[in-house]
Amino acid sequence: MRNILIVLAGSLIIMAGCHSPAENKETAKEETADSSGNTVQLTDIQVKNAGVITGKPELRQMHTSLKVNGVIDVPPQNLVSISIPLGGYLKTMTLLPGLQVKKGQVLAVLEDPQYVQLQEDYLVAQSKLRFLEADYKRQQELNQSKANSDKVLQQVKSDYESQQVIVRSLSEKLHLININPATLQSSTISRQISILAPISGFVSKVNVNTGKYVAPTDILFELMDPKDLHLSLTVFEKDLSQISPGQEVVAWTNNSDEKYEAEVHFITQGVDETHAAEVHCHLKKYDKRLVPGMFMNAEIALNNARVKALPDNAIVKWQGKNFVFKAETGNMYAMLPVEIGAHTAGFTEIKTDLPEGNYVIDNAYPVLMKMKNSGDEE
């Protein structure tokens, strides 16, 4: 009897040992992905944990773009070089590059004896003009009564008109150094003159320092009016046929990810020795961090069409190629190769003709990892 019990116990142990691996394998199958070729099946828990979301491709307005380079530029009429027609010593100046100035603001004060001499010459010439004017009127009256000869009247008239020219000339010279002849009097003669800002803008260059003598040919400062700051892009001749005024442009610097919006304004006629032409674009918003000469990267929107697109998170890259996952029944996902096109607002154009159905539109990379990891385990 004891021998019979031992044999039965041994049989039960053997049966249990044969059955346990099958049960464990079945249990493990419920908890791991099943991968075969380019398909993978996930459990409900895996889909939930990975945050996989499915949906259909959309028709969206998208454009292709052309990547180019360029610089921030300012038109010549918005860049002003300031000099003084009459030389002098720089008495005071507090300008620094980048400082904002307003039209009519005093930029610097100069002094020189020649300014005093010019004011003196004008006041003396004006006094003499008043005398000659009175004398000319008197000689006209005398000539009408034949009390003097025509020759005398002509001489007085000539002197009067010559003096008018001298006064006018000196008046214009005073205007050149920002002195108003209409308000100049002997009591207001000054050895100093002020240099005024001809435009509102920013100081781009300062070439002088206090105490320095400046000649009429010296450029003291340069001012920039940022109102018409623009983007000058270099486009090669093979791409020029795709560019037209009004196209949207997005630009950015090498040192920042901030994007600047612009619009193609006009294209220069003709190409240079590098077979490229300049495309001038108006920036939609001024930023003081953008200065003339700054290098810029840019993308020009070339066209706008309704295309089939998926969110960027729906596309995975594997071994240098792009793929999407088509959702089948039972949490089964098939990996399909695709050719992509334009990118706009978080969506990517799908040029490949996809089968009808739902696709993974978010968290596609976890599906790819499950597929490849499961394949490696097998």
Coordinates of C-alpha atoms in Angstrom, one line a residue:
M1 CA 0.0 0.0 0.0
R2 CA 2.8 2.3 0.9
N3 CA 4.5 1.7 -2.5
I4 CA 1.3 2.5 -4.3
L5 CA 1.1 6.0 -2.6
I6 CA 4.6 6.8 -3.5
V7 CA 4.0 6.0 -7.2
L8 CA 0.9 8.2 -7.3
A9 CA 2.7 11.1 -5.6
G10 CA 5.5 10.9 -8.1
S11 CA 3.0 10.9 -11.0
L12 CA 1.3 14.0 -9.7
I13 CA 4.6 15.8 -9.4
I14 CA 5.5 14.9 -13.0
M15 CA 2.1 16.0 -14.3
A16 CA 2.4 19.3 -12.5
G17 CA 5.9 19.8 -13.8
C18 CA 4.7 19.2 -17.4
H19 CA 1.7 21.6 -17.1
S20 CA 3.3 24.5 -15.3
P21 CA 5.5 25.9 -18.2
A22 CA 2.5 25.9 -20.6
E23 CA 0.5 27.9 -18.1
N24 CA 3.3 30.3 -17.4
K25 CA 3.9 30.8 -21.2
E26 CA 0.2 31.6 -21.7
T27 CA 0.2 34.1 -18.8
A28 CA 3.4 35.8 -20.2
K29 CA 1.8 36.0 -23.6
E30 CA -1.1 38.0 -22.2
E31 CA 1.4 40.6 -20.7
T32 CA 3.9 41.1 -23.6
A33 CA 3.7 42.2 -27.2
D34 CA 3.4 39.7 -30.0
S35 CA 5.6 40.8 -33.0
S36 CA 5.8 39.2 -36.4
G37 CA 7.6 41.0 -39.3
N38 CA 6.2 44.5 -39.6
T39 CA 3.2 44.0 -37.3
V40 CA 3.0 44.1 -33.5
Q41 CA 0.1 43.3 -31.2
L42 CA -0.2 45.1 -27.9
T43 CA -2.3 44.3 -24.9
D44 CA -4.9 46.7 -23.6
I45 CA -2.6 47.6 -20.7
Q46 CA 0.3 48.4 -23.0
V47 CA -1.8 50.6 -25.2
K48 CA -3.0 52.5 -22.2
N49 CA 0.4 52.9 -20.6
A50 CA 2.0 54.0 -23.9
G51 CA -0.7 56.6 -24.5
V52 CA -1.3 55.4 -28.0
I53 CA -4.0 57.4 -29.8
T54 CA -5.4 56.5 -33.2
G55 CA -7.2 58.6 -35.9
K56 CA -7.5 59.2 -39.6
P57 CA -5.2 61.3 -41.9
E58 CA -6.5 64.8 -42.4
L59 CA -6.7 67.1 -45.5
R60 CA -4.8 70.3 -44.5
Q61 CA -3.6 73.5 -46.1
M62 CA 0.2 73.0 -46.3
H63 CA 3.1 74.4 -48.2
T64 CA 6.5 73.3 -49.2
S65 CA 9.4 75.6 -48.3
L66 CA 12.8 76.7 -49.6
K67 CA 15.6 77.0 -47.1
V68 CA 18.0 80.0 -47.8
N69 CA 20.3 82.3 -46.0
G70 CA 20.6 86.1 -45.8
V71 CA 21.3 89.1 -43.7
I72 CA 19.4 91.9 -41.9
D73 CA 19.7 95.0 -44.1
V74 CA 18.4 98.6 -44.0
P75 CA 17.8 100.7 -47.2
P76 CA 20.2 103.6 -47.8
Q77 CA 17.5 106.2 -47.1
N78 CA 17.1 104.9 -43.6
L79 CA 20.8 105.0 -42.8
V80 CA 22.1 108.5 -42.1
S81 CA 25.7 109.6 -41.8
I82 CA 26.1 112.9 -39.9
S83 CA 29.0 115.4 -40.5
I84 CA 29.3 119.1 -40.0
P85 CA 29.9 121.4 -43.1
L86 CA 32.2 123.6 -41.0
G87 CA 34.9 122.0 -38.9
G88 CA 35.2 122.5 -35.2
Y89 CA 36.1 121.0 -31.8
L90 CA 33.8 118.6 -30.2
K91 CA 32.8 120.2 -26.9
T92 CA 30.2 117.7 -25.6
M93 CA 28.8 114.3 -26.7
T94 CA 27.1 111.5 -24.8
L95 CA 26.2 109.1 -27.5
L96 CA 26.8 105.3 -27.5
P97 CA 26.0 102.8 -30.2
G98 CA 22.5 101.4 -29.8
L99 CA 21.2 104.5 -28.0
Q100 CA 17.7 105.6 -29.2
V101 CA 17.4 109.2 -30.4
K102 CA 14.5 111.4 -31.6
K103 CA 14.4 113.8 -34.5
G104 CA 15.6 117.2 -33.5
Q105 CA 17.5 115.9 -30.4
V106 CA 20.9 117.5 -29.7
L107 CA 23.5 114.9 -30.5
A108 CA 26.7 117.0 -29.8
V109 CA 28.0 120.5 -29.3
L110 CA 30.9 121.9 -31.3
E111 CA 32.8 125.2 -30.9
D112 CA 35.1 127.2 -33.2
P113 CA 36.0 130.9 -33.8
Q114 CA 34.8 130.6 -37.4
Y115 CA 31.2 130.2 -36.1
V116 CA 31.5 133.6 -34.4
Q117 CA 33.0 135.1 -37.6
L118 CA 30.1 133.8 -39.7
Q119 CA 27.5 135.2 -37.3
E120 CA 29.3 138.6 -37.3
D121 CA 29.5 138.6 -41.1
Y122 CA 25.8 138.0 -41.4
L123 CA 24.8 140.7 -39.0
V124 CA 27.1 143.2 -40.6
A125 CA 25.9 142.2 -44.1
Q126 CA 22.2 142.5 -43.0
S127 CA 22.8 146.0 -41.6
K128 CA 24.4 147.1 -44.8
L129 CA 21.5 145.6 -46.8
R130 CA 19.0 147.7 -44.8
F131 CA 21.1 150.8 -45.6
L132 CA 21.3 150.0 -49.3
E133 CA 17.6 149.2 -49.4
A134 CA 16.7 152.7 -48.0
D135 CA 19.2 154.4 -50.3
Y136 CA 17.8 152.5 -53.4
K137 CA 14.3 153.7 -52.5
R138 CA 15.5 157.3 -52.1
Q139 CA 17.3 157.2 -55.4
Q140 CA 14.2 155.9 -57.1
E141 CA 12.2 158.9 -55.9
L142 CA 15.0 161.3 -57.0
N143 CA 15.2 159.7 -60.4
Q144 CA 11.4 160.1 -60.9
S145 CA 11.8 163.8 -60.4
K146 CA 14.9 163.9 -62.6
A147 CA 17.0 165.0 -59.6
N148 CA 19.6 162.3 -60.4
S149 CA 20.8 160.4 -63.4
D150 CA 19.8 156.9 -64.5
K151 CA 23.4 155.8 -64.0
V152 CA 23.4 156.7 -60.3
L153 CA 20.1 154.8 -59.8
Q154 CA 21.5 151.7 -61.7
Q155 CA 24.6 151.7 -59.5
V156 CA 22.6 151.9 -56.3
K157 CA 20.3 149.2 -57.5
S158 CA 23.3 147.0 -58.4
D159 CA 24.9 147.5 -54.9
Y160 CA 21.5 146.7 -53.3
E161 CA 21.0 143.5 -55.2
S162 CA 24.6 142.3 -54.7
Q163 CA 24.1 142.8 -50.9
Q164 CA 20.9 140.8 -51.1
V165 CA 23.0 137.9 -52.6
I166 CA 25.6 138.2 -49.8
V167 CA 23.0 138.2 -47.0
R168 CA 21.2 135.2 -48.6
S169 CA 24.5 133.3 -48.9
L170 CA 25.5 133.9 -45.3
S171 CA 22.0 133.0 -44.2
E172 CA 22.3 129.6 -45.9
K173 CA 25.7 129.0 -44.2
L174 CA 24.1 129.7 -40.9
H175 CA 21.4 127.1 -41.6
L176 CA 24.1 124.6 -42.3
I177 CA 25.3 124.9 -38.7
N178 CA 21.8 124.9 -37.3
I179 CA 21.7 128.7 -36.5
N180 CA 18.4 130.4 -37.4
P181 CA 19.3 133.8 -39.1
A182 CA 15.8 135.1 -38.3
T183 CA 16.5 135.0 -34.6
L184 CA 20.2 136.0 -34.7
Q185 CA 21.1 139.2 -32.9
S186 CA 24.3 140.7 -31.7
S187 CA 23.4 139.6 -28.2
T188 CA 22.9 136.0 -29.2
I189 CA 26.2 135.4 -31.0
S190 CA 27.8 132.2 -29.8
R191 CA 31.0 130.3 -30.3
Q192 CA 29.1 127.0 -30.0
I193 CA 26.7 125.2 -32.4
S194 CA 24.5 122.1 -31.9
I195 CA 24.3 119.1 -34.1
L196 CA 20.6 117.9 -34.3
A197 CA 19.3 114.4 -35.1
P198 CA 17.8 114.5 -38.6
I199 CA 15.7 111.4 -38.0
S200 CA 14.3 109.3 -35.1
G201 CA 16.1 106.0 -34.7
F202 CA 19.1 104.4 -33.1
V203 CA 22.8 105.3 -33.1
S204 CA 24.6 102.7 -35.1
K205 CA 28.2 104.2 -35.1
V206 CA 30.1 106.8 -33.1
N207 CA 33.4 107.8 -34.7
V208 CA 34.5 110.7 -32.5
N209 CA 35.3 111.6 -28.9
T210 CA 35.0 114.7 -26.8
G211 CA 37.8 117.3 -27.6
K212 CA 38.6 116.0 -31.0
Y213 CA 38.7 118.4 -34.0
V214 CA 36.4 117.3 -36.8
A215 CA 36.8 118.3 -40.4
P216 CA 33.9 118.8 -42.8
T217 CA 34.7 115.5 -44.4
D218 CA 34.6 113.5 -41.2
I219 CA 31.6 111.3 -40.4
L220 CA 30.8 111.9 -36.7
F221 CA 27.9 109.5 -36.2
E222 CA 25.6 107.1 -38.1
L223 CA 21.9 106.8 -37.3
M224 CA 19.6 104.1 -38.4
D225 CA 15.8 104.3 -38.8
P226 CA 14.5 100.8 -38.0
K227 CA 11.1 101.4 -39.6
D228 CA 12.1 99.8 -42.9
L229 CA 14.5 97.2 -41.5
H230 CA 14.3 94.3 -43.9
L231 CA 15.6 90.8 -44.6
S232 CA 17.8 90.4 -47.7
L233 CA 17.9 86.7 -48.8
T234 CA 20.2 85.0 -51.3
V235 CA 18.4 82.8 -53.7
F236 CA 20.1 80.8 -56.5
E237 CA 18.9 81.2 -60.0
K238 CA 17.5 77.6 -60.2
D239 CA 15.0 78.6 -57.5
L240 CA 14.1 82.1 -58.6
S241 CA 11.1 81.0 -60.7
Q242 CA 9.4 79.7 -57.5
I243 CA 9.7 83.1 -55.7
S244 CA 7.1 85.9 -56.0
P245 CA 6.1 88.9 -53.9
G246 CA 3.7 88.2 -51.1
Q247 CA 5.1 84.8 -50.1
E248 CA 5.5 84.2 -46.4
V249 CA 8.9 83.9 -44.9
V250 CA 10.1 82.6 -41.5
A251 CA 13.6 83.6 -40.3
W252 CA 15.8 82.9 -37.3
T253 CA 19.4 83.5 -36.1
N254 CA 22.0 80.9 -35.4
N255 CA 22.0 81.8 -31.7
S256 CA 18.2 81.6 -31.0
D257 CA 15.2 79.5 -31.9
E258 CA 12.9 82.6 -32.0
K259 CA 11.2 82.9 -35.3
Y260 CA 10.7 86.2 -37.2
E261 CA 7.9 86.5 -39.7
A262 CA 8.4 88.4 -43.0
E263 CA 7.0 88.7 -46.5
V264 CA 8.7 88.8 -49.9
H265 CA 8.6 92.4 -51.1
F266 CA 10.6 92.3 -54.4
I267 CA 13.2 90.4 -56.2
T268 CA 16.3 92.1 -57.8
Q269 CA 16.5 91.8 -61.5
G270 CA 19.6 89.9 -62.5
V271 CA 22.0 87.5 -60.8
D272 CA 25.6 88.0 -59.6
E273 CA 28.7 86.1 -60.4
T274 CA 27.6 83.3 -58.0
H275 CA 24.4 82.9 -60.0
A276 CA 22.2 84.2 -57.2
A277 CA 19.9 87.1 -56.7
E278 CA 18.7 89.1 -53.7
V279 CA 15.2 88.7 -52.4
H280 CA 14.1 91.6 -50.2
C281 CA 11.6 90.8 -47.5
H282 CA 9.7 93.1 -45.1
L283 CA 9.8 92.1 -41.4
K284 CA 6.3 92.1 -39.9
K285 CA 7.6 93.2 -36.5
Y286 CA 10.7 95.2 -35.5
D287 CA 13.0 93.7 -32.9
K288 CA 15.9 95.8 -31.6
R289 CA 18.0 92.6 -31.3
L290 CA 18.1 92.5 -35.1
V291 CA 20.9 94.8 -36.4
P292 CA 22.1 95.4 -40.0
G293 CA 24.6 92.8 -41.2
M294 CA 23.3 90.0 -38.9
F295 CA 23.3 86.6 -40.5
M296 CA 19.9 84.9 -40.8
N297 CA 18.5 81.5 -41.7
A298 CA 15.1 81.5 -43.5
E299 CA 12.4 79.4 -45.1
I300 CA 10.3 80.8 -47.9
A301 CA 6.8 79.2 -48.3
L302 CA 6.5 78.3 -52.0
N303 CA 3.0 77.0 -52.4
N304 CA -0.2 76.3 -50.5
A305 CA -2.3 73.2 -51.2
R306 CA -4.7 70.7 -49.5
V307 CA -2.8 67.6 -48.8
K308 CA -3.2 64.4 -46.8
A309 CA -1.3 64.9 -43.5
L310 CA -0.7 63.2 -40.1
P311 CA 0.5 64.8 -36.9
D312 CA 4.3 64.8 -36.5
N313 CA 4.1 62.4 -33.6
A314 CA 2.5 59.8 -35.9
I315 CA 5.7 59.4 -37.9
V316 CA 8.7 57.3 -36.8
K317 CA 12.2 57.0 -38.3
W318 CA 13.8 53.6 -38.5
Q319 CA 17.1 52.8 -40.3
G320 CA 16.9 56.1 -42.2
K321 CA 13.3 55.6 -43.4
N322 CA 10.0 57.0 -42.3
F323 CA 7.1 54.8 -41.2
V324 CA 3.6 55.1 -39.8
F325 CA 1.5 52.5 -37.9
K326 CA -1.9 51.4 -39.3
A327 CA -4.3 50.3 -36.5
E328 CA -5.9 46.9 -37.1
T329 CA -8.4 45.0 -35.0
G330 CA -7.3 43.5 -31.7
N331 CA -4.6 46.1 -30.9
M332 CA -2.7 45.0 -33.9
Y333 CA -0.5 47.6 -35.6
A334 CA 1.1 47.3 -39.1
M335 CA 4.2 49.4 -39.8
L336 CA 4.0 51.0 -43.3
P337 CA 6.8 53.0 -45.1
V338 CA 5.8 56.5 -46.2
E339 CA 7.3 59.4 -48.1
I340 CA 6.9 62.7 -46.3
G341 CA 6.6 66.3 -47.6
A342 CA 6.0 69.7 -46.0
H343 CA 5.7 70.4 -42.3
T344 CA 3.2 73.0 -41.0
A345 CA 1.8 73.7 -37.5
G346 CA 2.7 70.2 -36.1
F347 CA 1.5 68.2 -39.1
T348 CA 3.5 66.5 -41.9
E349 CA 2.4 65.9 -45.4
I350 CA 2.1 62.2 -46.4
K351 CA 2.9 61.7 -50.1
T352 CA 2.4 58.0 -50.0
D353 CA -1.1 56.7 -50.9
L354 CA -2.2 55.1 -47.6
P355 CA -4.9 52.4 -47.2
E356 CA -8.2 53.6 -45.6
G357 CA -8.4 53.2 -41.9
N358 CA -7.1 54.5 -38.6
Y359 CA -3.5 55.2 -37.8
V360 CA -1.5 55.9 -34.7
I361 CA -1.5 59.7 -34.5
D362 CA 0.3 60.1 -31.1
N363 CA 3.0 58.1 -29.3
A364 CA 4.0 56.1 -32.3
Y365 CA 7.6 55.6 -31.1
P366 CA 6.5 53.4 -28.1
V367 CA 4.8 51.1 -30.6
L368 CA 8.0 50.9 -32.6
M369 CA 10.0 50.1 -29.5
K370 CA 7.6 47.3 -28.5
M371 CA 7.8 45.9 -32.0
K372 CA 11.6 45.9 -32.2
N373 CA 12.1 44.7 -28.6
S374 CA 9.7 41.8 -29.1
G375 CA 11.4 40.9 -32.3
D376 CA 14.8 40.8 -30.5
E377 CA 13.4 38.6 -27.8
E378 CA 12.3 36.0 -30.3

